[in-house]
Amino acid sequence: MRFYSCFLVAFLCVLAFDDGGFLLLSNGGITSSYVRNEEKSVDMPFDSDVFKVPQGYNAPQQVHITQGDHEGKAIIVSWITVDEPGSSTVLYWPRNSTKMVQATGHITTYTYYNYTSGYIHHCTLEDLESNSTYYYEIGFGHTTRTFWFVTPPEVGPGVPCTFGIIGDLGQTYDSNTTLTHYEMNPVKGKTMLYVGDLSYADHYPYHDNRRWDSWGRFVERSVAYQPWI
Ligand SMILES: *[C@@H]1O[C@H](CO)[C@@H](O)[C@H](O)[C@H]1NC(C)=O
Ligand SMILES: *[C@@H]1O[C@H](CO)[C@@H](O)[C@H](O)[C@H]1NC(C)=O
Ligand SMILES: *[C@@H]1O[C@H](CO)[C@@H](O)[C@H](O)[C@H]1NC(C)=O
Ligand SMILES: *[C@@H]1O[C@H](CO)[C@@H](O)[C@H](O)[C@H]1NC(C)=O
Ligand SMILES: [Fe+2]
C-alpha cells in the first residue's frame, strides 16, 4: 500500500442504514469526474499555507473529531497545544440555544526517536441530539477557537446519510487537490469513511513525526467539522 503505488480517491456515496445493521447502497455511482494526476507529487513544504499554525499563545491546532459511540450521539474532540498543557475542557451548545454544556477530557504526550509531541487532548461529548448542529469551543485560559459539527440523523430504516471516502491521502500537492475536490463536491459528505494511510511520515528519517503534526493541521479544515472514522 505504501511507496509508489499509492493512489488517492475522493468520491461520495449515499448509504442507508437498515434496521438489521446492514449498509445498503441506495444511490451510489460516480459523483465527480476528477481523476488525480498519475505522477507521484512531492510533499508540500512545512511553510505551506495548509500547515499554518493557528495564531495565539497555546492555540489549539490539529483539531479533529470522530464518532464517540455506535449511534451518533457522542463525538470525540481531539487537538494539540504546543506551548503548555492548557485546558482539556470543551464547551458546546446546540445552534439556536444558549444552553452551554461543558465536558473535560484528558491530556497525553509521547516521544519517538528525537521527536517530542505537543500536549494531545481528547474529550468526549455525550448525550447529543440527533440531526442537530452543535458549536464547540476549546483552548480555555489562552487562545480559544470555535468549530461546529452536525450530528447524524436518528438510526432507522431508510434514513439517508452521505459519506465521503478517502484513502492514502498523504500531504503532497495532490493531497491538497483531492481534499479540495471533496469539499467542493455539490453532494456534501457528512462523515468521512477514511480507509487508511494518513501522513506518510514514515517516508522520513526517524519517521519524522513533525509530518504527523503538519498532516493534522492540513486536514483540520475538514475533520474539525465532520467526523473522520
Ligand atoms: C439559528 O441560528 C442560525 C445562525 O446561528 C440562524 O441563521 C438561524 O436563522 C437560526 N434559526 C432559528 C430558527 O432561529
Ligand atoms: C531528528 O533527526 C533527523 C535526522 O538527523 C533530523 O532530520 C530531524 O530534523 C530531527 N528532528 C527533530 C525534531 O529534531
Ligand atoms: C433533520 O432536521 C431537519 C430540520 O432541521 C429536517 O428538515 C430533516 O427532515 C431532519 N432529518 C431527519 C432524518 O430527521
Ligand atoms: C491548497 O488548496 C487550497 C484550496 O483549497 C489553496 O487555497 C491552497 O493555497 C493550497 N495550498 C497548497 C500548498 O497547494
Ligand atoms: Fe498508501
PDB file of C-alpha atoms and ligand atoms in Angstrom:
ATOM      1  CA  MET A   1       0.000   0.000   0.000  1.00  0.00           C
ATOM      2  CA  ARG A   2       2.894   2.378   0.595  1.00  0.00           C
ATOM      3  CA  PHE A   3       5.628   3.662  -1.720  1.00  0.00           C
ATOM      4  CA  TYR A   4       4.898   4.467  -5.320  1.00  0.00           C
ATOM      5  CA  SER A   5       1.673   2.654  -5.959  1.00  0.00           C
ATOM      6  CA  CYS A   6      -0.293   4.892  -3.644  1.00  0.00           C
ATOM      7  CA  PHE A   7      -3.429   6.388  -5.018  1.00  0.00           C
ATOM      8  CA  LEU A   8      -5.820   8.996  -3.818  1.00  0.00           C
ATOM      9  CA  VAL A   9      -9.527   8.828  -4.217  1.00  0.00           C
ATOM     10  CA  ALA A  10     -12.344  11.069  -3.166  1.00  0.00           C
ATOM     11  CA  PHE A  11     -15.863  10.154  -4.009  1.00  0.00           C
ATOM     12  CA  LEU A  12     -19.182  10.172  -2.330  1.00  0.00           C
ATOM     13  CA  CYS A  13     -21.808   7.559  -1.956  1.00  0.00           C
ATOM     14  CA  VAL A  14     -25.172   7.596  -0.330  1.00  0.00           C
ATOM     15  CA  LEU A  15     -25.836   4.771   2.062  1.00  0.00           C
ATOM     16  CA  ALA A  16     -28.947   3.947   4.026  1.00  0.00           C
ATOM     17  CA  PHE A  17     -28.932   2.308   7.429  1.00  0.00           C
ATOM     18  CA  ASP A  18     -31.410  -0.502   7.651  1.00  0.00           C
ATOM     19  CA  ASP A  19     -32.820  -1.917  10.818  1.00  0.00           C
ATOM     20  CA  GLY A  20     -30.673  -5.036  10.789  1.00  0.00           C
ATOM     21  CA  GLY A  21     -27.496  -3.007  10.684  1.00  0.00           C
ATOM     22  CA  PHE A  22     -26.665  -3.698   7.065  1.00  0.00           C
ATOM     23  CA  LEU A  23     -25.433  -0.977   4.785  1.00  0.00           C
ATOM     24  CA  LEU A  24     -27.470  -0.742   1.607  1.00  0.00           C
ATOM     25  CA  LEU A  25     -26.035   1.109  -1.335  1.00  0.00           C
ATOM     26  CA  SER A  26     -29.081   3.067  -2.397  1.00  0.00           C
ATOM     27  CA  ASN A  27     -27.843   5.884  -4.574  1.00  0.00           C
ATOM     28  CA  GLY A  28     -24.172   5.418  -5.398  1.00  0.00           C
ATOM     29  CA  GLY A  29     -22.367   5.998  -8.666  1.00  0.00           C
ATOM     30  CA  ILE A  30     -19.672   8.386  -9.796  1.00  0.00           C
ATOM     31  CA  THR A  31     -20.213  11.841  -8.344  1.00  0.00           C
ATOM     32  CA  SER A  32     -17.149  13.589  -9.757  1.00  0.00           C
ATOM     33  CA  SER A  33     -15.107  13.469 -12.951  1.00  0.00           C
ATOM     34  CA  TYR A  34     -11.932  14.340 -11.027  1.00  0.00           C
ATOM     35  CA  VAL A  35      -9.016  11.965 -11.506  1.00  0.00           C
ATOM     36  CA  ARG A  36      -5.770  12.619  -9.679  1.00  0.00           C
ATOM     37  CA  ASN A  37      -2.511  13.052 -11.594  1.00  0.00           C
ATOM     38  CA  GLU A  38      -0.810   9.782 -12.273  1.00  0.00           C
ATOM     39  CA  GLU A  39       2.683  11.070 -11.398  1.00  0.00           C
ATOM     40  CA  LYS A  40       3.726  10.986  -7.774  1.00  0.00           C
ATOM     41  CA  SER A  41       3.792  14.527  -6.438  1.00  0.00           C
ATOM     42  CA  VAL A  42       6.040  15.811  -3.656  1.00  0.00           C
ATOM     43  CA  ASP A  43       5.114  16.676  -0.098  1.00  0.00           C
ATOM     44  CA  MET A  44       4.136  20.275   0.484  1.00  0.00           C
ATOM     45  CA  PRO A  45       6.924  22.079   2.393  1.00  0.00           C
ATOM     46  CA  PHE A  46       6.495  22.813   6.099  1.00  0.00           C
ATOM     47  CA  ASP A  47       5.950  26.535   5.406  1.00  0.00           C
ATOM     48  CA  SER A  48       2.924  25.872   3.133  1.00  0.00           C
ATOM     49  CA  ASP A  49      -0.313  27.724   3.822  1.00  0.00           C
ATOM     50  CA  VAL A  50      -2.133  24.469   4.625  1.00  0.00           C
ATOM     51  CA  PHE A  51       0.281  23.746   7.501  1.00  0.00           C
ATOM     52  CA  LYS A  52      -0.037  27.159   9.125  1.00  0.00           C
ATOM     53  CA  VAL A  53      -0.020  27.122  12.923  1.00  0.00           C
ATOM     54  CA  PRO A  54      -3.059  28.975  14.299  1.00  0.00           C
ATOM     55  CA  GLN A  55      -2.223  32.329  15.853  1.00  0.00           C
ATOM     56  CA  GLY A  56      -2.217  32.965  19.579  1.00  0.00           C
ATOM     57  CA  TYR A  57      -0.449  31.595  22.621  1.00  0.00           C
ATOM     58  CA  ASN A  58      -1.091  27.861  23.072  1.00  0.00           C
ATOM     59  CA  ALA A  59      -3.779  27.926  20.373  1.00  0.00           C
ATOM     60  CA  PRO A  60      -5.393  24.517  19.746  1.00  0.00           C
ATOM     61  CA  GLN A  61      -4.167  23.020  16.471  1.00  0.00           C
ATOM     62  CA  GLN A  62      -4.828  19.805  14.531  1.00  0.00           C
ATOM     63  CA  VAL A  63      -8.413  19.903  15.769  1.00  0.00           C
ATOM     64  CA  HIS A  64     -10.316  16.788  14.747  1.00  0.00           C
ATOM     65  CA  ILE A  65     -13.499  14.946  15.623  1.00  0.00           C
ATOM     66  CA  THR A  66     -14.600  11.368  15.337  1.00  0.00           C
ATOM     67  CA  GLN A  67     -17.678   9.388  16.243  1.00  0.00           C
ATOM     68  CA  GLY A  68     -17.862   8.710  20.000  1.00  0.00           C
ATOM     69  CA  ASP A  69     -20.443   5.907  20.192  1.00  0.00           C
ATOM     70  CA  HIS A  70     -22.347   3.486  17.946  1.00  0.00           C
ATOM     71  CA  GLU A  71     -25.450   5.632  17.462  1.00  0.00           C
ATOM     72  CA  GLY A  72     -24.048   9.043  16.630  1.00  0.00           C
ATOM     73  CA  LYS A  73     -24.976  10.667  19.953  1.00  0.00           C
ATOM     74  CA  ALA A  74     -21.374  11.212  21.038  1.00  0.00           C
ATOM     75  CA  ILE A  75     -18.370  12.883  19.441  1.00  0.00           C
ATOM     76  CA  ILE A  76     -14.723  12.735  20.485  1.00  0.00           C
ATOM     77  CA  VAL A  77     -12.891  16.036  20.051  1.00  0.00           C
ATOM     78  CA  SER A  78      -9.076  15.938  19.865  1.00  0.00           C
ATOM     79  CA  TRP A  79      -6.492  18.688  19.492  1.00  0.00           C
ATOM     80  CA  ILE A  80      -2.886  19.599  20.239  1.00  0.00           C
ATOM     81  CA  THR A  81      -1.425  22.516  22.161  1.00  0.00           C
ATOM     82  CA  VAL A  82       2.300  23.130  21.974  1.00  0.00           C
ATOM     83  CA  ASP A  83       3.248  25.826  24.492  1.00  0.00           C
ATOM     84  CA  GLU A  84       1.803  24.204  27.618  1.00  0.00           C
ATOM     85  CA  PRO A  85      -0.787  21.556  28.547  1.00  0.00           C
ATOM     86  CA  GLY A  86      -3.628  24.065  28.838  1.00  0.00           C
ATOM     87  CA  SER A  87      -7.275  23.182  29.386  1.00  0.00           C
ATOM     88  CA  SER A  88      -8.931  19.955  28.199  1.00  0.00           C
ATOM     89  CA  THR A  89     -12.396  21.447  28.591  1.00  0.00           C
ATOM     90  CA  VAL A  90     -14.810  21.639  25.682  1.00  0.00           C
ATOM     91  CA  LEU A  91     -17.776  23.971  25.851  1.00  0.00           C
ATOM     92  CA  TYR A  92     -20.543  23.035  23.431  1.00  0.00           C
ATOM     93  CA  TRP A  93     -24.056  24.115  22.641  1.00  0.00           C
ATOM     94  CA  PRO A  94     -26.738  23.389  20.054  1.00  0.00           C
ATOM     95  CA  ARG A  95     -27.327  26.041  17.438  1.00  0.00           C
ATOM     96  CA  ASN A  96     -30.174  28.377  18.364  1.00  0.00           C
ATOM     97  CA  SER A  97     -29.689  27.605  22.021  1.00  0.00           C
ATOM     98  CA  THR A  98     -27.800  29.366  24.785  1.00  0.00           C
ATOM     99  CA  LYS A  99     -27.677  26.184  26.841  1.00  0.00           C
ATOM    100  CA  MET A 100     -23.950  25.539  27.146  1.00  0.00           C
ATOM    101  CA  VAL A 101     -22.612  22.189  28.246  1.00  0.00           C
ATOM    102  CA  GLN A 102     -19.103  21.539  29.490  1.00  0.00           C
ATOM    103  CA  ALA A 103     -17.039  18.358  29.218  1.00  0.00           C
ATOM    104  CA  THR A 104     -13.479  17.761  30.334  1.00  0.00           C
ATOM    105  CA  GLY A 105     -11.102  15.318  28.730  1.00  0.00           C
ATOM    106  CA  HIS A 106      -7.521  14.261  29.299  1.00  0.00           C
ATOM    107  CA  ILE A 107      -4.022  15.021  28.008  1.00  0.00           C
ATOM    108  CA  THR A 108      -1.326  12.694  26.778  1.00  0.00           C
ATOM    109  CA  THR A 109       2.133  13.092  25.213  1.00  0.00           C
ATOM    110  CA  TYR A 110       4.683  10.778  23.611  1.00  0.00           C
ATOM    111  CA  THR A 111       8.249  10.736  22.359  1.00  0.00           C
ATOM    112  CA  TYR A 112       9.535   8.927  19.279  1.00  0.00           C
ATOM    113  CA  TYR A 113      13.263   8.904  18.465  1.00  0.00           C
ATOM    114  CA  ASN A 114      14.241  12.598  18.605  1.00  0.00           C
ATOM    115  CA  TYR A 115      10.635  13.859  18.460  1.00  0.00           C
ATOM    116  CA  THR A 116       8.571  15.034  21.403  1.00  0.00           C
ATOM    117  CA  SER A 117       4.868  15.547  20.837  1.00  0.00           C
ATOM    118  CA  GLY A 118       2.795  18.509  21.909  1.00  0.00           C
ATOM    119  CA  TYR A 119       0.038  18.113  24.502  1.00  0.00           C
ATOM    120  CA  ILE A 120      -2.593  15.871  22.944  1.00  0.00           C
ATOM    121  CA  HIS A 121      -6.126  16.474  24.227  1.00  0.00           C
ATOM    122  CA  HIS A 122      -9.100  14.126  23.876  1.00  0.00           C
ATOM    123  CA  CYS A 123     -12.588  14.907  25.161  1.00  0.00           C
ATOM    124  CA  THR A 124     -15.876  13.068  24.596  1.00  0.00           C
ATOM    125  CA  LEU A 125     -19.125  14.992  24.173  1.00  0.00           C
ATOM    126  CA  GLU A 126     -22.110  12.816  25.107  1.00  0.00           C
ATOM    127  CA  ASP A 127     -25.915  12.895  25.019  1.00  0.00           C
ATOM    128  CA  LEU A 128     -26.098  14.839  21.776  1.00  0.00           C
ATOM    129  CA  GLU A 129     -29.393  15.305  19.951  1.00  0.00           C
ATOM    130  CA  SER A 130     -29.639  13.641  16.526  1.00  0.00           C
ATOM    131  CA  ASN A 131     -29.619  15.651  13.320  1.00  0.00           C
ATOM    132  CA  SER A 132     -28.512  18.849  15.036  1.00  0.00           C
ATOM    133  CA  THR A 133     -25.820  21.439  14.611  1.00  0.00           C
ATOM    134  CA  TYR A 134     -23.543  21.952  17.593  1.00  0.00           C
ATOM    135  CA  TYR A 135     -20.866  24.545  18.166  1.00  0.00           C
ATOM    136  CA  TYR A 136     -17.846  23.684  20.281  1.00  0.00           C
ATOM    137  CA  GLU A 137     -15.148  25.847  21.783  1.00  0.00           C
ATOM    138  CA  ILE A 138     -11.690  24.802  23.049  1.00  0.00           C
ATOM    139  CA  GLY A 139      -8.488  26.420  24.301  1.00  0.00           C
ATOM    140  CA  PHE A 140      -9.809  27.981  27.513  1.00  0.00           C
ATOM    141  CA  GLY A 141      -7.317  30.032  29.528  1.00  0.00           C
ATOM    142  CA  HIS A 142      -5.323  31.018  26.457  1.00  0.00           C
ATOM    143  CA  THR A 143      -6.474  31.175  22.854  1.00  0.00           C
ATOM    144  CA  THR A 144      -9.967  29.822  22.219  1.00  0.00           C
ATOM    145  CA  ARG A 145     -11.179  28.520  18.891  1.00  0.00           C
ATOM    146  CA  THR A 146     -14.757  27.606  17.923  1.00  0.00           C
ATOM    147  CA  PHE A 147     -15.886  24.982  15.414  1.00  0.00           C
ATOM    148  CA  TRP A 148     -19.144  23.162  14.635  1.00  0.00           C
ATOM    149  CA  PHE A 149     -20.458  19.788  13.545  1.00  0.00           C
ATOM    150  CA  VAL A 150     -23.803  18.225  12.625  1.00  0.00           C
ATOM    151  CA  THR A 151     -24.900  15.013  14.325  1.00  0.00           C
ATOM    152  CA  PRO A 152     -26.265  12.183  12.151  1.00  0.00           C
ATOM    153  CA  PRO A 153     -29.991  11.503  11.946  1.00  0.00           C
ATOM    154  CA  GLU A 154     -31.535   9.011  14.341  1.00  0.00           C
ATOM    155  CA  VAL A 155     -30.792   5.432  13.264  1.00  0.00           C
ATOM    156  CA  GLY A 156     -33.774   3.899  11.474  1.00  0.00           C
ATOM    157  CA  PRO A 157     -34.904   2.118   8.307  1.00  0.00           C
ATOM    158  CA  GLY A 158     -34.068   4.034   5.141  1.00  0.00           C
ATOM    159  CA  VAL A 159     -32.576   7.048   6.900  1.00  0.00           C
ATOM    160  CA  PRO A 160     -30.204   8.652   4.383  1.00  0.00           C
ATOM    161  CA  CYS A 161     -26.656   9.634   5.262  1.00  0.00           C
ATOM    162  CA  THR A 162     -23.943  10.744   2.833  1.00  0.00           C
ATOM    163  CA  PHE A 163     -20.397   9.531   3.365  1.00  0.00           C
ATOM    164  CA  GLY A 164     -17.155  10.550   1.725  1.00  0.00           C
ATOM    165  CA  ILE A 165     -14.372   8.040   1.194  1.00  0.00           C
ATOM    166  CA  ILE A 166     -10.680   8.937   1.023  1.00  0.00           C
ATOM    167  CA  GLY A 167      -7.656   6.674   1.244  1.00  0.00           C
ATOM    168  CA  ASP A 168      -3.892   7.208   1.162  1.00  0.00           C
ATOM    169  CA  LEU A 169      -4.264  10.975   1.445  1.00  0.00           C
ATOM    170  CA  GLY A 170      -0.716  11.968   2.443  1.00  0.00           C
ATOM    171  CA  GLN A 171       0.379  15.615   2.294  1.00  0.00           C
ATOM    172  CA  THR A 172       1.520  16.255  -1.261  1.00  0.00           C
ATOM    173  CA  TYR A 173       0.222  18.990  -3.543  1.00  0.00           C
ATOM    174  CA  ASP A 174      -2.126  16.345  -4.971  1.00  0.00           C
ATOM    175  CA  SER A 175      -3.389  15.545  -1.469  1.00  0.00           C
ATOM    176  CA  ASN A 176      -4.491  19.146  -1.215  1.00  0.00           C
ATOM    177  CA  THR A 177      -6.263  18.925  -4.569  1.00  0.00           C
ATOM    178  CA  THR A 178      -8.017  15.729  -3.508  1.00  0.00           C
ATOM    179  CA  LEU A 179      -9.289  17.279  -0.286  1.00  0.00           C
ATOM    180  CA  THR A 180     -10.407  20.404  -2.137  1.00  0.00           C
ATOM    181  CA  HIS A 181     -12.397  18.300  -4.611  1.00  0.00           C
ATOM    182  CA  TYR A 182     -14.110  16.534  -1.734  1.00  0.00           C
ATOM    183  CA  GLU A 183     -15.017  19.859  -0.128  1.00  0.00           C
ATOM    184  CA  MET A 184     -16.226  21.426  -3.385  1.00  0.00           C
ATOM    185  CA  ASN A 185     -18.410  18.498  -4.452  1.00  0.00           C
ATOM    186  CA  PRO A 186     -22.024  19.685  -4.611  1.00  0.00           C
ATOM    187  CA  VAL A 187     -23.056  16.428  -2.907  1.00  0.00           C
ATOM    188  CA  LYS A 188     -21.825  17.253   0.575  1.00  0.00           C
ATOM    189  CA  GLY A 189     -20.366  14.347   2.531  1.00  0.00           C
ATOM    190  CA  LYS A 190     -21.479  14.359   6.166  1.00  0.00           C
ATOM    191  CA  THR A 191     -18.950  11.884   7.517  1.00  0.00           C
ATOM    192  CA  MET A 192     -15.659  10.697   6.087  1.00  0.00           C
ATOM    193  CA  LEU A 193     -15.004   6.979   5.910  1.00  0.00           C
ATOM    194  CA  TYR A 194     -11.232   7.174   5.995  1.00  0.00           C
ATOM    195  CA  VAL A 195      -9.744   3.953   4.680  1.00  0.00           C
ATOM    196  CA  GLY A 196      -6.225   4.438   5.944  1.00  0.00           C
ATOM    197  CA  ASP A 197      -2.684   5.521   5.206  1.00  0.00           C
ATOM    198  CA  LEU A 198      -2.588   9.036   6.565  1.00  0.00           C
ATOM    199  CA  SER A 199       0.530  11.199   6.831  1.00  0.00           C
ATOM    200  CA  TYR A 200       3.316   9.065   5.257  1.00  0.00           C
ATOM    201  CA  ALA A 201       5.626  10.431   7.946  1.00  0.00           C
ATOM    202  CA  ASP A 202       7.369   7.056   7.736  1.00  0.00           C
ATOM    203  CA  HIS A 203       8.970   8.131   4.450  1.00  0.00           C
ATOM    204  CA  TYR A 204      11.255  10.415   6.501  1.00  0.00           C
ATOM    205  CA  PRO A 205      14.283   9.619   8.677  1.00  0.00           C
ATOM    206  CA  TYR A 206      13.115   8.505  12.142  1.00  0.00           C
ATOM    207  CA  HIS A 207       9.549   8.703  10.745  1.00  0.00           C
ATOM    208  CA  ASP A 208       9.794  12.440  11.342  1.00  0.00           C
ATOM    209  CA  ASN A 209       6.692  12.877  13.470  1.00  0.00           C
ATOM    210  CA  ARG A 210       6.569  16.588  12.689  1.00  0.00           C
ATOM    211  CA  ARG A 211       4.935  15.302   9.499  1.00  0.00           C
ATOM    212  CA  TRP A 212       2.088  13.936  11.626  1.00  0.00           C
ATOM    213  CA  ASP A 213       1.624  17.433  13.025  1.00  0.00           C
ATOM    214  CA  SER A 214       1.662  19.057   9.603  1.00  0.00           C
ATOM    215  CA  TRP A 215      -0.817  16.443   8.346  1.00  0.00           C
ATOM    216  CA  GLY A 216      -3.078  17.183  11.322  1.00  0.00           C
ATOM    217  CA  ARG A 217      -3.016  20.886  10.527  1.00  0.00           C
ATOM    218  CA  PHE A 218      -3.670  20.181   6.845  1.00  0.00           C
ATOM    219  CA  VAL A 219      -6.816  18.093   7.363  1.00  0.00           C
ATOM    220  CA  GLU A 220      -8.246  20.204  10.207  1.00  0.00           C
ATOM    221  CA  ARG A 221     -10.254  22.254   7.712  1.00  0.00           C
ATOM    222  CA  SER A 222     -12.428  19.157   7.128  1.00  0.00           C
ATOM    223  CA  VAL A 223     -12.060  16.902  10.167  1.00  0.00           C
ATOM    224  CA  ALA A 224     -12.745  19.666  12.717  1.00  0.00           C
ATOM    225  CA  TYR A 225     -16.249  19.905  11.204  1.00  0.00           C
ATOM    226  CA  GLN A 226     -17.195  16.339  10.322  1.00  0.00           C
ATOM    227  CA  PRO A 227     -16.130  13.015  11.814  1.00  0.00           C
ATOM    228  CA  TRP A 228     -13.487  11.007  10.019  1.00  0.00           C
ATOM    229  CA  ILE A 229     -13.941   7.399  11.035  1.00  0.00           C
TER     230      ILE A 229
HETATM  231  C1  LIG B   1     -30.433  29.543  14.095  1.00  0.00           C
HETATM  232  O1  LIG B   1     -29.175  30.193  14.135  1.00  0.00           O
HETATM  233  C2  LIG B   1     -28.642  30.455  12.845  1.00  0.00           C
HETATM  234  C3  LIG B   1     -27.250  31.051  12.999  1.00  0.00           C
HETATM  235  O2  LIG B   1     -26.736  30.815  14.260  1.00  0.00           O
HETATM  236  C4  LIG B   1     -29.578  31.415  12.098  1.00  0.00           C
HETATM  237  O3  LIG B   1     -29.073  31.633  10.788  1.00  0.00           O
HETATM  238  C5  LIG B   1     -30.971  30.799  12.014  1.00  0.00           C
HETATM  239  O4  LIG B   1     -31.849  31.725  11.426  1.00  0.00           O
HETATM  240  C6  LIG B   1     -31.471  30.411  13.389  1.00  0.00           C
HETATM  241  N1  LIG B   1     -32.730  29.679  13.258  1.00  0.00           N
HETATM  242  C7  LIG B   1     -33.767  29.888  14.069  1.00  0.00           C
HETATM  243  C8  LIG B   1     -34.955  29.015  13.829  1.00  0.00           C
HETATM  244  O5  LIG B   1     -33.739  30.708  14.946  1.00  0.00           O
HETATM  245  C1  LIG B   2      15.722  14.212  14.085  1.00  0.00           C
HETATM  246  O1  LIG B   2      16.863  13.745  13.403  1.00  0.00           O
HETATM  247  C2  LIG B   2      16.736  13.815  11.982  1.00  0.00           C
HETATM  248  C3  LIG B   2      17.952  13.109  11.371  1.00  0.00           C
HETATM  249  O2  LIG B   2      19.147  13.623  11.888  1.00  0.00           O
HETATM  250  C4  LIG B   2      16.635  15.266  11.554  1.00  0.00           C
HETATM  251  O3  LIG B   2      16.491  15.347  10.150  1.00  0.00           O
HETATM  252  C5  LIG B   2      15.415  15.896  12.219  1.00  0.00           C
HETATM  253  O4  LIG B   2      15.365  17.269  11.926  1.00  0.00           O
HETATM  254  C6  LIG B   2      15.450  15.669  13.730  1.00  0.00           C
HETATM  255  N1  LIG B   2      14.142  16.031  14.263  1.00  0.00           N
HETATM  256  C7  LIG B   2      13.980  16.829  15.297  1.00  0.00           C
HETATM  257  C8  LIG B   2      12.578  17.050  15.742  1.00  0.00           C
HETATM  258  O5  LIG B   2      14.920  17.373  15.860  1.00  0.00           O
HETATM  259  C1  LIG B   3     -33.206  16.869  10.173  1.00  0.00           C
HETATM  260  O1  LIG B   3     -33.622  18.165  10.555  1.00  0.00           O
HETATM  261  C2  LIG B   3     -34.119  18.967   9.501  1.00  0.00           C
HETATM  262  C3  LIG B   3     -34.506  20.319  10.069  1.00  0.00           C
HETATM  263  O2  LIG B   3     -33.517  20.833  10.866  1.00  0.00           O
HETATM  264  C4  LIG B   3     -35.328  18.296   8.867  1.00  0.00           C
HETATM  265  O3  LIG B   3     -35.753  19.045   7.753  1.00  0.00           O
HETATM  266  C5  LIG B   3     -34.957  16.894   8.436  1.00  0.00           C
HETATM  267  O4  LIG B   3     -36.119  16.224   7.982  1.00  0.00           O
HETATM  268  C6  LIG B   3     -34.369  16.098   9.591  1.00  0.00           C
HETATM  269  N1  LIG B   3     -33.931  14.811   9.090  1.00  0.00           N
HETATM  270  C7  LIG B   3     -34.149  13.666   9.757  1.00  0.00           C
HETATM  271  C8  LIG B   3     -33.686  12.413   9.082  1.00  0.00           C
HETATM  272  O5  LIG B   3     -34.685  13.622  10.845  1.00  0.00           O
HETATM  273  C1  LIG B   4      -4.351  24.026  -1.013  1.00  0.00           C
HETATM  274  O1  LIG B   4      -5.644  24.207  -1.571  1.00  0.00           O
HETATM  275  C2  LIG B   4      -6.289  25.400  -1.173  1.00  0.00           C
HETATM  276  C3  LIG B   4      -7.624  25.453  -1.871  1.00  0.00           C
HETATM  277  O2  LIG B   4      -8.481  24.518  -1.333  1.00  0.00           O
HETATM  278  C4  LIG B   4      -5.466  26.617  -1.559  1.00  0.00           C
HETATM  279  O3  LIG B   4      -6.066  27.772  -1.024  1.00  0.00           O
HETATM  280  C5  LIG B   4      -4.069  26.471  -1.018  1.00  0.00           C
HETATM  281  O4  LIG B   4      -3.273  27.568  -1.468  1.00  0.00           O
HETATM  282  C6  LIG B   4      -3.445  25.165  -1.451  1.00  0.00           C
HETATM  283  N1  LIG B   4      -2.116  25.036  -0.871  1.00  0.00           N
HETATM  284  C7  LIG B   4      -1.108  24.409  -1.479  1.00  0.00           C
HETATM  285  C8  LIG B   4       0.210  24.394  -0.752  1.00  0.00           C
HETATM  286  O5  LIG B   4      -1.211  23.853  -2.550  1.00  0.00           O
HETATM  287 FE    FE B   5      -0.734   4.039   0.798  1.00  0.00          FE
END
